[in-house]
XYZ file of C-alpha atoms in Angstrom:
428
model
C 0.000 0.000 0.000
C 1.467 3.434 -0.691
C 0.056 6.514 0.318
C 1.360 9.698 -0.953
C 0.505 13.146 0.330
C -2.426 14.717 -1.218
C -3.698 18.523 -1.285
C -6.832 17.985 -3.161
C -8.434 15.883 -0.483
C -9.864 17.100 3.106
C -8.358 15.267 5.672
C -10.746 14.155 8.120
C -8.580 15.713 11.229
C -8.716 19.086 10.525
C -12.600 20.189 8.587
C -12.916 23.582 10.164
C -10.112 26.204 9.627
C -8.359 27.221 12.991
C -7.617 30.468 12.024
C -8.136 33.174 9.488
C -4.254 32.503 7.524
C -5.511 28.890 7.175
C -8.349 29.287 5.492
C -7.197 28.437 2.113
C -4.907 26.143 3.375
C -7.179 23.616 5.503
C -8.609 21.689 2.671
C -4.483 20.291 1.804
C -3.401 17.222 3.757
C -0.007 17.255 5.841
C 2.860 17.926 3.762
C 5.511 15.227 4.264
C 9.350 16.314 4.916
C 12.098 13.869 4.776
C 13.226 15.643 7.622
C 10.394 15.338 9.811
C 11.278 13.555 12.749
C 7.871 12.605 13.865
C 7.481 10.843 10.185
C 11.200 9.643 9.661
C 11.779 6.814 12.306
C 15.047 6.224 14.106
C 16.444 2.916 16.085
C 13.955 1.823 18.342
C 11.266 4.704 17.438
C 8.669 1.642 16.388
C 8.688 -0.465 18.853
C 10.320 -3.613 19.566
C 8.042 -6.070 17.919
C 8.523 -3.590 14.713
C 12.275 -2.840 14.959
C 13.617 -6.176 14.943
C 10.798 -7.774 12.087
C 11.000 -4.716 9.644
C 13.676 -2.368 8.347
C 12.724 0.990 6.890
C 13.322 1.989 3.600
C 11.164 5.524 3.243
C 8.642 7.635 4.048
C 5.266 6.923 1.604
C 2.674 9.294 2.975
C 1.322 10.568 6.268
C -2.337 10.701 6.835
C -4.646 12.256 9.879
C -4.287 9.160 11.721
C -0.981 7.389 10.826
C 1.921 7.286 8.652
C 2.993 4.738 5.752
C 6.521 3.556 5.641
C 8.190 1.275 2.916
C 9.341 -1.156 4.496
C 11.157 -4.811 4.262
C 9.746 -7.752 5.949
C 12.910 -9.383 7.669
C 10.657 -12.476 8.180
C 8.920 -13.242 4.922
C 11.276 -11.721 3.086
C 9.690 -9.269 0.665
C 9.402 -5.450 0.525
C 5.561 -3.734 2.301
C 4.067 -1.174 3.075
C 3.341 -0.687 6.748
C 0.698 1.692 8.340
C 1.628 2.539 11.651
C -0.833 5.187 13.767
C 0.674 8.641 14.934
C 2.200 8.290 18.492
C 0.154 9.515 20.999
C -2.977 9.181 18.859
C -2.527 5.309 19.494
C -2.795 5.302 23.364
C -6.539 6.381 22.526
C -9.303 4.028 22.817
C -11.120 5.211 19.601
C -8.032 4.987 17.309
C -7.570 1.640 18.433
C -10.858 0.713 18.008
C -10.444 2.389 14.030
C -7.398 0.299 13.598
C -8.865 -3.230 14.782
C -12.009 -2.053 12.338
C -9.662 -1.497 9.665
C -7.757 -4.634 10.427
C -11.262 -6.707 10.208
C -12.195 -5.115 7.082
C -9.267 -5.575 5.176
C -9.100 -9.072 6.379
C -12.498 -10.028 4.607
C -11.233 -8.726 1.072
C -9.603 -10.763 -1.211
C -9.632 -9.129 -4.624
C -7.473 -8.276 -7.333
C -8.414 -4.636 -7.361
C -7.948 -4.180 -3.605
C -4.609 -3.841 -1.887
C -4.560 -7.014 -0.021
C -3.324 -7.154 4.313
C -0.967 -9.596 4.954
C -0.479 -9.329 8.969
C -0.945 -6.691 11.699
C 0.343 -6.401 14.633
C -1.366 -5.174 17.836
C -0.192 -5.551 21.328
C -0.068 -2.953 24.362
C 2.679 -0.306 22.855
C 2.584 -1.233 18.894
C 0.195 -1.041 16.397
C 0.628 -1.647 12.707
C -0.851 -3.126 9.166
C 1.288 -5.275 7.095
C 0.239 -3.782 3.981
C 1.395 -5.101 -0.025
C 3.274 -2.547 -1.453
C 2.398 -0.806 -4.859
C 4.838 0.193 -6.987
C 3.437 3.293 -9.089
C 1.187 6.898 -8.107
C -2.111 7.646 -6.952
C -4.718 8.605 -9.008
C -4.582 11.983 -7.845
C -1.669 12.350 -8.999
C -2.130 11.096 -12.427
C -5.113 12.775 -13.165
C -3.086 16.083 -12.484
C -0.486 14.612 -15.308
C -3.449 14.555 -17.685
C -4.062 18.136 -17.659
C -7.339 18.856 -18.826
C -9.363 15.764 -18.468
C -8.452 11.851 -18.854
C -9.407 9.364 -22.092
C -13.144 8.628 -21.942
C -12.357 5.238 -22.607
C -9.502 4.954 -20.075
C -11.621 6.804 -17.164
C -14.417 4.336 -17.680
C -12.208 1.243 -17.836
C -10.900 2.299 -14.771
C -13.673 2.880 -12.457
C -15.362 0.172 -13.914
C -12.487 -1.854 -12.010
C -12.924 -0.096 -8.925
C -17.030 -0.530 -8.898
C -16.323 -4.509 -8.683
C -13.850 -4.020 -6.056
C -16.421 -1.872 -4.030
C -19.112 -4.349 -5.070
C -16.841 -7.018 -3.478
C -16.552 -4.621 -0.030
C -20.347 -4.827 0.473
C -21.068 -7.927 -0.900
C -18.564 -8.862 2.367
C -20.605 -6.325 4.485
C -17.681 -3.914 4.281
C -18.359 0.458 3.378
C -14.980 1.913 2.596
C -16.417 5.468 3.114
C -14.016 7.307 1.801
C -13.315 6.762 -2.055
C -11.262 9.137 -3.889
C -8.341 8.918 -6.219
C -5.266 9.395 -3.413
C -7.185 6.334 -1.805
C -6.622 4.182 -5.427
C -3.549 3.540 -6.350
C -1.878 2.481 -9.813
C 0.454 -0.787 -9.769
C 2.560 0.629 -12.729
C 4.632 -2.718 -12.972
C 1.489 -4.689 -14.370
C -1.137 -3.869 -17.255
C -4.735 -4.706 -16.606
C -6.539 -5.197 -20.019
C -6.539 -1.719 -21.903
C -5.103 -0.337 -19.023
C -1.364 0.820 -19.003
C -1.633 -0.318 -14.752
C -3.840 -2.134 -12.163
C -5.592 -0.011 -10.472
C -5.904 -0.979 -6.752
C -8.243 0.432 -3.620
C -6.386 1.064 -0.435
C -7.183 2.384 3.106
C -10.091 1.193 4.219
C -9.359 3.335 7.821
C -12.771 4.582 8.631
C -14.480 1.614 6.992
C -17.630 0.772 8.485
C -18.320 -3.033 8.924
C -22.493 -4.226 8.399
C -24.399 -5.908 10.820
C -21.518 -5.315 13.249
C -22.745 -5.309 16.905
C -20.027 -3.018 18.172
C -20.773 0.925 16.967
C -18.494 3.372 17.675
C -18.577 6.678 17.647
C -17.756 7.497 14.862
C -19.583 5.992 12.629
C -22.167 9.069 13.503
C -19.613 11.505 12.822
C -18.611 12.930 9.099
C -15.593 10.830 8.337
C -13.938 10.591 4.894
C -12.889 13.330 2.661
C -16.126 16.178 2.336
C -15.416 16.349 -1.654
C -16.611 12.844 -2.370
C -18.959 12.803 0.698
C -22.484 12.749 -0.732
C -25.333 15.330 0.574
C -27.156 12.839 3.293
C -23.288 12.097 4.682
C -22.487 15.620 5.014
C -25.631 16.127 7.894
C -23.854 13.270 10.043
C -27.145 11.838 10.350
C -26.795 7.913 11.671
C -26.632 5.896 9.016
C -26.538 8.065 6.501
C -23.464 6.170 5.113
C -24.936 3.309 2.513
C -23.875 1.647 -0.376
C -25.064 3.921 -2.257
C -22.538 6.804 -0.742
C -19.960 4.237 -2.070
C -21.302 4.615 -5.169
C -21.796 8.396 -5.015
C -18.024 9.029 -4.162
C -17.146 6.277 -7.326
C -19.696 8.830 -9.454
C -17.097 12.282 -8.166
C -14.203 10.341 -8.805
C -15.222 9.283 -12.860
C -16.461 13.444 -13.167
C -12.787 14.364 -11.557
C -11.249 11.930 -14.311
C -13.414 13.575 -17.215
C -13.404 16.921 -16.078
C -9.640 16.840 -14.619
C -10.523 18.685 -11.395
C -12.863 18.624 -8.788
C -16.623 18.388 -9.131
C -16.662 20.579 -5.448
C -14.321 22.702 -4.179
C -14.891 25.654 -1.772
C -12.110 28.356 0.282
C -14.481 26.914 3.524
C -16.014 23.676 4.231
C -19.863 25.665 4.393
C -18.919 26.560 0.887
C -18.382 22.986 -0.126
C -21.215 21.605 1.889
C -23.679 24.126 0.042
C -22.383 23.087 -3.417
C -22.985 19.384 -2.407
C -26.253 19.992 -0.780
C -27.340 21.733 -4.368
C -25.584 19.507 -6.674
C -23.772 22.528 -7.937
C -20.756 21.283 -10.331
C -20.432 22.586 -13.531
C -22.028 20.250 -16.445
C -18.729 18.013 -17.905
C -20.410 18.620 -21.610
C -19.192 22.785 -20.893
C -16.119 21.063 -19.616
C -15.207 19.014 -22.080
C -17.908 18.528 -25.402
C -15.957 15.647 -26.198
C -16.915 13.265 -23.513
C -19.617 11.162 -24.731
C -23.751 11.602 -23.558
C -23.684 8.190 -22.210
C -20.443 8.336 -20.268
C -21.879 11.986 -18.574
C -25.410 10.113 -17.802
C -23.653 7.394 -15.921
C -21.972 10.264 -13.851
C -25.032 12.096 -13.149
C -26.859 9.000 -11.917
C -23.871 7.938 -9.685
C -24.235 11.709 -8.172
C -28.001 11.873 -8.013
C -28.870 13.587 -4.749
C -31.092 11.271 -3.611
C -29.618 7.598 -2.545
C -32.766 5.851 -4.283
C -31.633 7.969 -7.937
C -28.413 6.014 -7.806
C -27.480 2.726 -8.990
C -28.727 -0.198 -6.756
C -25.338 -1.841 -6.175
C -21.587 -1.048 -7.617
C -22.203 -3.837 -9.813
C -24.642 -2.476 -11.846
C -22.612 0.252 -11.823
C -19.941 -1.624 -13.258
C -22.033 -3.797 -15.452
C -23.022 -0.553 -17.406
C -20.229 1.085 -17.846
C -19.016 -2.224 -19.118
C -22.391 -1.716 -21.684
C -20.391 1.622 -22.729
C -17.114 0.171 -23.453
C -18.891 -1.900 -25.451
C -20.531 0.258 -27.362
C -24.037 -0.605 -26.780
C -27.229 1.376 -25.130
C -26.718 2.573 -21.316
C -29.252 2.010 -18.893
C -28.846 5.920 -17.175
C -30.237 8.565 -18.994
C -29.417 12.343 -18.734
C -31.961 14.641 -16.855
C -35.117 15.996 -18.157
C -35.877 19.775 -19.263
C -38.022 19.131 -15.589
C -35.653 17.700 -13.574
C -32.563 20.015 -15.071
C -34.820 22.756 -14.426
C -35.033 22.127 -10.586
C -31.402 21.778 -10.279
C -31.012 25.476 -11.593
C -33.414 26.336 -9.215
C -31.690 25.051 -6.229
C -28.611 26.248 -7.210
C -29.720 29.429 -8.070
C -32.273 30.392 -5.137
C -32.753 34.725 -6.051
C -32.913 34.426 -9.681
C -35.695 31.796 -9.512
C -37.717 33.720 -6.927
C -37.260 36.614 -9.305
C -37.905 33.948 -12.406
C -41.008 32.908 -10.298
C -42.510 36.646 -9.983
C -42.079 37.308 -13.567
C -43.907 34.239 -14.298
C -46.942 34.722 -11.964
C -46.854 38.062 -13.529
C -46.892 36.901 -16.698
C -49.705 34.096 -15.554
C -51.820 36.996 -13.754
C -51.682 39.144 -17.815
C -52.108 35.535 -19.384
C -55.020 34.733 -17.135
C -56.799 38.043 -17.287
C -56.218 38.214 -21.281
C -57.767 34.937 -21.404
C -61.223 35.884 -19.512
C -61.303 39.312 -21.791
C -61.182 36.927 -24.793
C -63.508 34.735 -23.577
C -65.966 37.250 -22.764
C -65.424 39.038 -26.268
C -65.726 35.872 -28.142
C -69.371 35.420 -26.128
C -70.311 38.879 -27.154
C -68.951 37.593 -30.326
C -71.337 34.937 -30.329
C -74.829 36.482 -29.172
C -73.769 39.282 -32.072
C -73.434 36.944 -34.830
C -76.582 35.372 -33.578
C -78.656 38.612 -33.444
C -77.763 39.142 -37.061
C -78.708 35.644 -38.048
C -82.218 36.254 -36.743
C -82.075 39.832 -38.674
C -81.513 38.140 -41.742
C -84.220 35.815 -40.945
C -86.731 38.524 -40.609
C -85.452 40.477 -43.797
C -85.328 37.669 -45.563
C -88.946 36.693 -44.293
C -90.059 40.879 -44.869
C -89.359 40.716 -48.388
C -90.398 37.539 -49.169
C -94.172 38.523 -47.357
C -94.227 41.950 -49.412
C -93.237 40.095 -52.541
C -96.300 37.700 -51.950
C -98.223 40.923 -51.031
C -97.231 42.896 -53.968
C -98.395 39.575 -56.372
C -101.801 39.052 -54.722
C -102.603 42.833 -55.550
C -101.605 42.551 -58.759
C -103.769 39.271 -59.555
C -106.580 41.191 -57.652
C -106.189 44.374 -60.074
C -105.937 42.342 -62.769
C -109.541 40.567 -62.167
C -110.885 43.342 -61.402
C -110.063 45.468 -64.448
C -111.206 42.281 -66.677
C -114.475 42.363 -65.354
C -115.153 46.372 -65.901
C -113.779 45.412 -69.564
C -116.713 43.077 -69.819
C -119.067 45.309 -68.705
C -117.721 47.887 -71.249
C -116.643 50.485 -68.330
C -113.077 50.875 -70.500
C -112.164 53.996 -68.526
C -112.387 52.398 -65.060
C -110.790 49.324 -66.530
């Protein structure tokens, strides 16, 4: 296991900034000197058990609760990586409870995308994980190499790896918790498939073991990194963390590959939390137009903001984004004109309040245009009526004094033949 220092990721010992100099500074993990000597050990600095079994060989990375050496393994022999917890922080009964959690965690995995625990030692005054050692980066740090974004292709392949190795966790009642690229490293000394590496998931420290009788505290606190946390883990409600949180952080990690930074980021942890809470990341289509629609739908439904939006398990997760590298039809689907809609709205509060007024307005003319035209088109209707029956009686005037006007001709007619007959010519 190799852990590497990391600024892009919030380490879970420090979330609030102490003082107003550190605000820009409290979202980087602890830099790592060679010269440190609370991180570079010394004879008998270890322990006993430690000293005499394993030799140091470097520094790897420093974390909030512990330290990663390279080591070599005097009695099997090979080169690891070994995970020792800060001094001082070890005498505590909740850091050694985290440790024998992480211990029975890693201990359930077996899988070929998970770094794999090959002994720990705990006794009264040491602590330590016996840890394979991976030869290669982080994918933090690669992504950075990429500059503006990964491959498509490449991205996908990879998480697709990672979603069966989470898939794996649960299926052994195991949340990691806190997915993110510094937490997956790349074994540069073996291709897997398309892949130039095998990518591998390590540090499964604040793992949270199913079904487990024994809760500790903090499995109710916020624990991980806040970037990949998803919005019902950032309220440190119990329980919150799921499956489906797994899946969320796998979903932040694929946009940070695509999008080659951060879907969140914030100068103060309220900052962040409100961008998660709303969803608010900018679109990877404005990012990067490249990125195929499938590829960015299978994002979005990883980050849905509700739990029951996501993907049921990693594996289905997995199984489409195999689907994709394969070129056929995706099972997510990018968000409605509705649905994309509402997430403008929540991330942009005043201008739909103002959006909404100017639509009520415009409702309010609409409506009131609609009863004048309603009413007009009745007047409308009793006019064009009236003049129907007007033509009626015209029609039936003219045709009575036409009838009129023929009877009194037929009458003056008879009665000028019958003065002809009796010879009155004149009145005829």
């Amino acid at each position: 296991m190799s852990i590497p220092s990391d600024k892009r990721s919030l380490d879970t010992a420090s979330l609030e900034p102490t003082s107003s100099s550190e605000k820009t500074d409290f979202l980087e993990t602890t830099k790592i000197s060679s010269s440190d000597p609370t991180t570079t050990p010394v004879a008998g600095s270890w322990g006993i058990t430690l000293d005499q079994r394993f030799q140091y060989e470097g520094l790897l990375g420093r974390g909030g609760a512990g330290s990663v050496y390279r080591a070599y393994d005097r009695k099997f022999k090979r080169e690891v990586a070994l995970k020792i917890p800060h001094r001082g922080l070890s005498e505590g009964g909740e850091v050694r409870r985290r440790f024998e959690r992480e211990v029975e965690a890693s201990a359930r995995l077996r899988h070929p995308h998970i770094v794999a625990l090959y002994d720990f030692i705990l006794n009264q005054s040491e602590a330590a994980l016996v840890n394979e050692l991976i030869e290669g980066q982080t994918l933090a740090q690669w992504i950075e190499q990429q500059g503006d974004g990964c491959d498509p292709r490449v991205s996908a392949a990879l998480l697709q790896r990672m979603a069966r190795a989470v898939h794996h966790a649960h299926c052994q009642g195991v949340l990691h918790r806190d997915i993110k690229p510094s937490n997956i490293l790349l074994d540069q000394r073996h291709a897997d498939g398309d892949l130039p590496f095998h990518p591998r998931l390590t540090d499964f420290g604040v793992a949270r073991i199913l079904h487990n009788e024994t809760r500790t505290d903090s499995e109710y606190q916020l624990v991980g990194s806040v970037q990949y946390s998803p919005p019902e883990v950032i309220y440190m409600t119990a329980d919150a963390h799921t499956q489906a949180s797994d899946i969320y952080s796998l979903g932040v990690v694929l946009y940070e590959m695509l999008a080659g930074k951060m879907a969140f980021s914030g100068s103060t942890v309220a900052d962040v939390f409100r961008r998660i809470d709303l969803g608010d990341f900018p679109p990877i289509s404005q990012i990067r137009p490249d990125v195929p629609r499938d590829l960015e739908a299978i994002v979005l439904r990883c980050m849905a903001r509700r739990p029951i939006d996501r993907y049921p398990t990693a594996d289905d997760l997995a199984s489409d984004l195999d689907r994709f590298l394969k070129g056929a039809p995706v099972d997510a689907r990018l968000p409605g004109v509705l649905e994309r809609a509402a997430r403008m709205g929540r991330r942009h509060p005043t201008a739909l309040a103002a959006l909404s007024v100017a639509a009520m307005a415009l409702c309010i003319v609409f409506g009131l245009g609609l009863v004048t035209y309603k009413s007009l088109s009745r007047l409308n209707r009793q006019l064009q009526t009236r003049n129907a029956q007007l033509s009626q009686a015209l029609t039936f005037s003219r045709e009575t004094h036409f009838r009129n006007e023929q009877m009194s001709y037929s009458s003056d007619m008879r009665m000028a033949g019958e003065r002809i007959e009796e010879g009155k010519l004149r009145d005829a």
